[in-house]
mmCIF file of N, CA and C in Angstrom:
data_model
loop_
_atom_site.group_PDB
_atom_site.id
_atom_site.type_symbol
_atom_site.label_atom_id
_atom_site.label_comp_id
_atom_site.label_asym_id
_atom_site.label_seq_id
_atom_site.Cartn_x
_atom_site.Cartn_y
_atom_site.Cartn_z
ATOM 1 N N MET A 100 0.855 -1.175 0.000
ATOM 2 C CA MET A 100 0.000 0.000 0.000
ATOM 3 C C MET A 100 0.896 1.230 0.000
ATOM 4 N N THR A 101 0.551 2.191 -0.828
ATOM 5 C CA THR A 101 1.340 3.414 -0.928
ATOM 6 C C THR A 101 0.611 4.563 -0.229
ATOM 7 N N THR A 102 1.316 5.671 -0.073
ATOM 8 C CA THR A 102 0.665 6.847 0.521
ATOM 9 C C THR A 102 -0.469 7.346 -0.368
ATOM 10 N N LYS A 103 -0.352 7.123 -1.670
ATOM 11 C CA LYS A 103 -1.419 7.510 -2.605
ATOM 12 C C LYS A 103 -2.694 6.717 -2.299
ATOM 13 N N ASP A 104 -2.549 5.465 -1.914
ATOM 14 C CA ASP A 104 -3.713 4.651 -1.526
ATOM 15 C C ASP A 104 -4.401 5.241 -0.295
ATOM 16 N N PHE A 105 -3.604 5.698 0.682
ATOM 17 C CA PHE A 105 -4.181 6.345 1.859
ATOM 18 C C PHE A 105 -4.893 7.637 1.462
ATOM 19 N N PHE A 106 -4.283 8.388 0.563
ATOM 20 C CA PHE A 106 -4.895 9.611 0.044
ATOM 21 C C PHE A 106 -6.266 9.302 -0.558
ATOM 22 N N ASP A 107 -6.331 8.285 -1.388
ATOM 23 C CA ASP A 107 -7.598 7.909 -2.031
ATOM 24 C C ASP A 107 -8.659 7.526 -0.996
ATOM 25 N N ILE A 108 -8.273 6.736 -0.016
ATOM 26 C CA ILE A 108 -9.201 6.313 1.043
ATOM 27 C C ILE A 108 -9.740 7.525 1.797
ATOM 28 N N LEU A 109 -8.851 8.425 2.192
ATOM 29 C CA LEU A 109 -9.276 9.588 2.964
ATOM 30 C C LEU A 109 -10.130 10.541 2.141
ATOM 31 N N ASN A 110 -9.822 10.692 0.877
ATOM 32 C CA ASN A 110 -10.653 11.536 0.015
ATOM 33 C C ASN A 110 -12.075 10.995 -0.081
ATOM 34 N N ILE A 111 -12.204 9.688 -0.193
ATOM 35 C CA ILE A 111 -13.534 9.066 -0.232
ATOM 36 C C ILE A 111 -14.263 9.314 1.082
ATOM 37 N N GLU A 112 -13.574 9.140 2.197
ATOM 38 C CA GLU A 112 -14.189 9.363 3.519
ATOM 39 C C GLU A 112 -14.649 10.807 3.679
ATOM 40 N N ILE A 113 -13.825 11.742 3.258
ATOM 41 C CA ILE A 113 -14.187 13.161 3.359
ATOM 42 C C ILE A 113 -15.422 13.441 2.518
ATOM 43 N N ALA A 114 -15.448 12.929 1.306
ATOM 44 C CA ALA A 114 -16.589 13.158 0.414
ATOM 45 C C ALA A 114 -17.873 12.543 0.971
ATOM 46 N N LYS A 115 -17.777 11.343 1.537
ATOM 47 C CA LYS A 115 -18.966 10.657 2.062
ATOM 48 C C LYS A 115 -19.491 11.289 3.345
ATOM 49 N N LYS A 116 -18.597 11.564 4.273
ATOM 50 C CA LYS A 116 -19.020 11.985 5.610
ATOM 51 C C LYS A 116 -19.121 13.490 5.789
ATOM 52 N N TYR A 117 -18.289 14.251 5.063
ATOM 53 C CA TYR A 117 -18.207 15.685 5.335
ATOM 54 C C TYR A 117 -18.510 16.565 4.122
ATOM 55 N N LYS A 118 -18.496 15.986 2.949
ATOM 56 C CA LYS A 118 -18.752 16.688 1.681
ATOM 57 C C LYS A 118 -17.632 17.629 1.277
ATOM 58 N N LYS A 119 -17.043 18.362 2.229
ATOM 59 C CA LYS A 119 -15.983 19.330 1.919
ATOM 60 C C LYS A 119 -14.836 19.195 2.912
ATOM 61 N N GLN A 120 -13.634 19.513 2.429
ATOM 62 C CA GLN A 120 -12.458 19.456 3.297
ATOM 63 C C GLN A 120 -12.575 20.401 4.472
ATOM 64 N N VAL A 121 -13.152 21.561 4.268
ATOM 65 C CA VAL A 121 -13.236 22.548 5.345
ATOM 66 C C VAL A 121 -14.071 22.010 6.506
ATOM 67 N N ILE A 122 -15.132 21.284 6.205
ATOM 68 C CA ILE A 122 -15.981 20.719 7.265
ATOM 69 C C ILE A 122 -15.242 19.601 7.997
ATOM 70 N N ALA A 123 -14.527 18.765 7.246
ATOM 71 C CA ALA A 123 -13.731 17.698 7.869
ATOM 72 C C ALA A 123 -12.640 18.286 8.748
ATOM 73 N N ALA A 124 -11.992 19.320 8.269
ATOM 74 C CA ALA A 124 -10.918 19.962 9.035
ATOM 75 C C ALA A 124 -11.447 20.538 10.341
ATOM 76 N N GLU A 125 -12.595 21.194 10.278
ATOM 77 C CA GLU A 125 -13.186 21.749 11.500
ATOM 78 C C GLU A 125 -13.502 20.641 12.496
ATOM 79 N N ALA A 126 -14.020 19.514 12.007
ATOM 80 C CA ALA A 126 -14.323 18.378 12.889
ATOM 81 C C ALA A 126 -13.044 17.819 13.516
ATOM 82 N N MET A 127 -11.944 17.910 12.784
ATOM 83 C CA MET A 127 -10.652 17.433 13.295
ATOM 84 C C MET A 127 -10.013 18.430 14.260
ATOM 85 N N GLY A 128 -10.527 19.643 14.291
ATOM 86 C CA GLY A 128 -9.952 20.666 15.157
ATOM 87 C C GLY A 128 -8.762 21.365 14.514
ATOM 88 N N THR A 129 -8.753 21.399 13.200
ATOM 89 C CA THR A 129 -7.668 22.059 12.472
ATOM 90 C C THR A 129 -8.278 22.929 11.374
ATOM 91 N N ASP A 130 -7.432 23.505 10.541
ATOM 92 C CA ASP A 130 -7.969 24.309 9.444
ATOM 93 C C ASP A 130 -7.842 23.553 8.120
ATOM 94 N N ARG A 131 -8.543 24.035 7.103
ATOM 95 C CA ARG A 131 -8.568 23.361 5.807
ATOM 96 C C ARG A 131 -7.175 23.278 5.198
ATOM 97 N N GLN A 132 -6.381 24.325 5.390
ATOM 98 C CA GLN A 132 -5.040 24.342 4.822
ATOM 99 C C GLN A 132 -4.177 23.209 5.379
ATOM 100 N N SER A 133 -4.285 22.950 6.676
ATOM 101 C CA SER A 133 -3.497 21.873 7.292
ATOM 102 C C SER A 133 -3.939 20.508 6.779
ATOM 103 N N LEU A 134 -5.239 20.304 6.677
ATOM 104 C CA LEU A 134 -5.749 19.041 6.151
ATOM 105 C C LEU A 134 -5.326 18.881 4.689
ATOM 106 N N ASN A 135 -5.450 19.937 3.918
ATOM 107 C CA ASN A 135 -5.070 19.888 2.511
ATOM 108 C C ASN A 135 -3.579 19.579 2.357
ATOM 109 N N LYS A 136 -2.759 20.151 3.216
ATOM 110 C CA LYS A 136 -1.315 19.903 3.192
ATOM 111 C C LYS A 136 -1.020 18.428 3.478
ATOM 112 N N THR A 137 -1.704 17.864 4.455
ATOM 113 C CA THR A 137 -1.541 16.445 4.778
ATOM 114 C C THR A 137 -1.944 15.584 3.589
ATOM 115 N N LEU A 138 -3.082 15.898 2.975
ATOM 116 C CA LEU A 138 -3.556 15.118 1.830
ATOM 117 C C LEU A 138 -2.604 15.233 0.641
ATOM 118 N N ARG A 139 -2.073 16.423 0.400
ATOM 119 C CA ARG A 139 -1.106 16.596 -0.698
ATOM 120 C C ARG A 139 0.148 15.779 -0.452
ATOM 121 N N ARG A 140 0.583 15.751 0.789
ATOM 122 C CA ARG A 140 1.779 14.970 1.126
ATOM 123 C C ARG A 140 1.523 13.481 0.922
ATOM 124 N N LEU A 141 0.323 13.036 1.239
ATOM 125 C CA LEU A 141 -0.024 11.643 0.974
ATOM 126 C C LEU A 141 -0.071 11.370 -0.526
ATOM 127 N N ALA A 142 -0.636 12.290 -1.276
ATOM 128 C CA ALA A 142 -0.765 12.110 -2.726
ATOM 129 C C ALA A 142 0.594 12.008 -3.409
ATOM 130 N N THR A 143 1.560 12.782 -2.912
ATOM 131 C CA THR A 143 2.884 12.798 -3.536
ATOM 132 C C THR A 143 3.861 11.839 -2.877
ATOM 133 N N GLY A 144 3.535 11.383 -1.668
ATOM 134 C CA GLY A 144 4.436 10.481 -0.951
ATOM 135 C C GLY A 144 5.644 11.174 -0.363
ATOM 136 N N LYS A 145 5.554 12.485 -0.186
ATOM 137 C CA LYS A 145 6.706 13.246 0.305
ATOM 138 C C LYS A 145 6.343 14.048 1.548
ATOM 139 N N GLY A 146 7.188 13.935 2.569
ATOM 140 C CA GLY A 146 7.116 14.837 3.700
ATOM 141 C C GLY A 146 6.038 14.565 4.731
ATOM 142 N N ILE A 147 5.567 13.334 4.841
ATOM 143 C CA ILE A 147 4.583 13.052 5.884
ATOM 144 C C ILE A 147 5.182 12.055 6.869
ATOM 145 N N THR A 148 4.956 12.317 8.145
ATOM 146 C CA THR A 148 5.478 11.418 9.168
ATOM 147 C C THR A 148 4.477 10.307 9.436
ATOM 148 N N LEU A 149 4.972 9.221 9.956
ATOM 149 C CA LEU A 149 4.112 8.111 10.328
ATOM 150 C C LEU A 149 3.118 8.550 11.402
ATOM 151 N N GLU A 150 3.589 9.369 12.319
ATOM 152 C CA GLU A 150 2.723 9.865 13.394
ATOM 153 C C GLU A 150 1.545 10.669 12.828
ATOM 154 N N LYS A 151 1.818 11.563 11.892
ATOM 155 C CA LYS A 151 0.764 12.376 11.278
ATOM 156 C C LYS A 151 -0.211 11.495 10.504
ATOM 157 N N LEU A 152 0.310 10.517 9.799
ATOM 158 C CA LEU A 152 -0.542 9.583 9.065
ATOM 159 C C LEU A 152 -1.454 8.827 10.023
ATOM 160 N N MET A 153 -0.904 8.340 11.114
ATOM 161 C CA MET A 153 -1.695 7.565 12.077
ATOM 162 C C MET A 153 -2.776 8.422 12.738
ATOM 163 N N ILE A 154 -2.459 9.665 13.072
ATOM 164 C CA ILE A 154 -3.445 10.571 13.674
ATOM 165 C C ILE A 154 -4.589 10.822 12.699
ATOM 166 N N THR A 155 -4.246 11.071 11.448
ATOM 167 C CA THR A 155 -5.263 11.347 10.430
ATOM 168 C C THR A 155 -6.122 10.114 10.178
ATOM 169 N N LEU A 156 -5.490 8.952 10.036
ATOM 170 C CA LEU A 156 -6.251 7.721 9.830
ATOM 171 C C LEU A 156 -7.174 7.442 11.011
ATOM 172 N N ASP A 157 -6.678 7.649 12.219
ATOM 173 C CA ASP A 157 -7.480 7.412 13.418
ATOM 174 C C ASP A 157 -8.733 8.273 13.420
ATOM 175 N N PHE A 158 -8.606 9.524 13.052
ATOM 176 C CA PHE A 158 -9.764 10.409 13.033
ATOM 177 C C PHE A 158 -10.863 9.870 12.119
ATOM 178 N N PHE A 159 -10.460 9.305 10.991
ATOM 179 C CA PHE A 159 -11.429 8.793 10.026
ATOM 180 C C PHE A 159 -11.821 7.341 10.284
ATOM 181 N N GLY A 160 -11.376 6.789 11.418
ATOM 182 C CA GLY A 160 -11.805 5.453 11.813
ATOM 183 C C GLY A 160 -10.956 4.311 11.276
ATOM 184 N N TYR A 161 -9.719 4.606 10.916
ATOM 185 C CA TYR A 161 -8.810 3.586 10.410
ATOM 186 C C TYR A 161 -7.623 3.462 11.347
ATOM 187 N N GLU A 162 -6.964 2.309 11.289
ATOM 188 C CA GLU A 162 -5.731 2.149 12.034
ATOM 189 C C GLU A 162 -4.710 1.462 11.144
ATOM 190 N N LEU A 163 -3.468 1.728 11.427
ATOM 191 C CA LEU A 163 -2.360 1.159 10.672
ATOM 192 C C LEU A 163 -1.792 0.021 11.497
ATOM 193 N N ILE A 164 -1.722 -1.159 10.904
ATOM 194 C CA ILE A 164 -1.238 -2.337 11.616
ATOM 195 C C ILE A 164 -0.095 -2.959 10.824
ATOM 196 N N ALA A 165 1.005 -3.262 11.492
ATOM 197 C CA ALA A 165 2.126 -3.943 10.862
ATOM 198 C C ALA A 165 2.054 -5.418 11.230
ATOM 199 N N VAL A 166 2.135 -6.256 10.226
ATOM 200 C CA VAL A 166 2.065 -7.698 10.425
ATOM 201 C C VAL A 166 3.275 -8.331 9.736
ATOM 202 N N LYS A 167 3.932 -9.213 10.447
ATOM 203 C CA LYS A 167 5.092 -9.892 9.861
ATOM 204 C C LYS A 167 4.619 -10.783 8.715
ATOM 205 N N LYS A 168 5.321 -10.681 7.592
ATOM 206 C CA LYS A 168 4.994 -11.490 6.428
ATOM 207 C C LYS A 168 5.377 -12.932 6.681
ATOM 208 N N GLU A 169 4.576 -13.803 6.153
ATOM 209 C CA GLU A 169 4.932 -15.217 6.183
ATOM 210 C C GLU A 169 5.699 -15.508 4.912
ATOM 211 N N THR A 170 6.819 -16.202 5.074
ATOM 212 C CA THR A 170 7.623 -16.539 3.906
ATOM 213 C C THR A 170 7.747 -18.051 3.783
ATOM 214 N N ALA A 171 8.127 -18.499 2.629
ATOM 215 C CA ALA A 171 8.281 -19.934 2.379
ATOM 216 C C ALA A 171 9.419 -20.529 3.178
ATOM 217 N N ASN A 172 10.372 -19.694 3.635
ATOM 218 C CA ASN A 172 11.546 -20.176 4.368
ATOM 219 C C ASN A 172 11.257 -20.474 5.829
ATOM 220 N N GLU A 173 10.117 -20.096 6.324
ATOM 221 C CA GLU A 173 9.847 -20.264 7.763
ATOM 222 C C GLU A 173 9.163 -21.566 8.046
#
């Protein structure tokens, strides 16, 4: 999964639940510019921290889970 995939998921959530970024941002307790900056960083894959990604995903009801891959050698 890439940061672009997270961007797509969050854009769908914003459209379904809030209709506009400004309304979603207000619900998050931030401004539209900050939310837009986070989404742009996800879209480009540049300059977003794991912490910021996790906070944003949590707000929209998602969580990031790391699972060890199973390999044929094990």
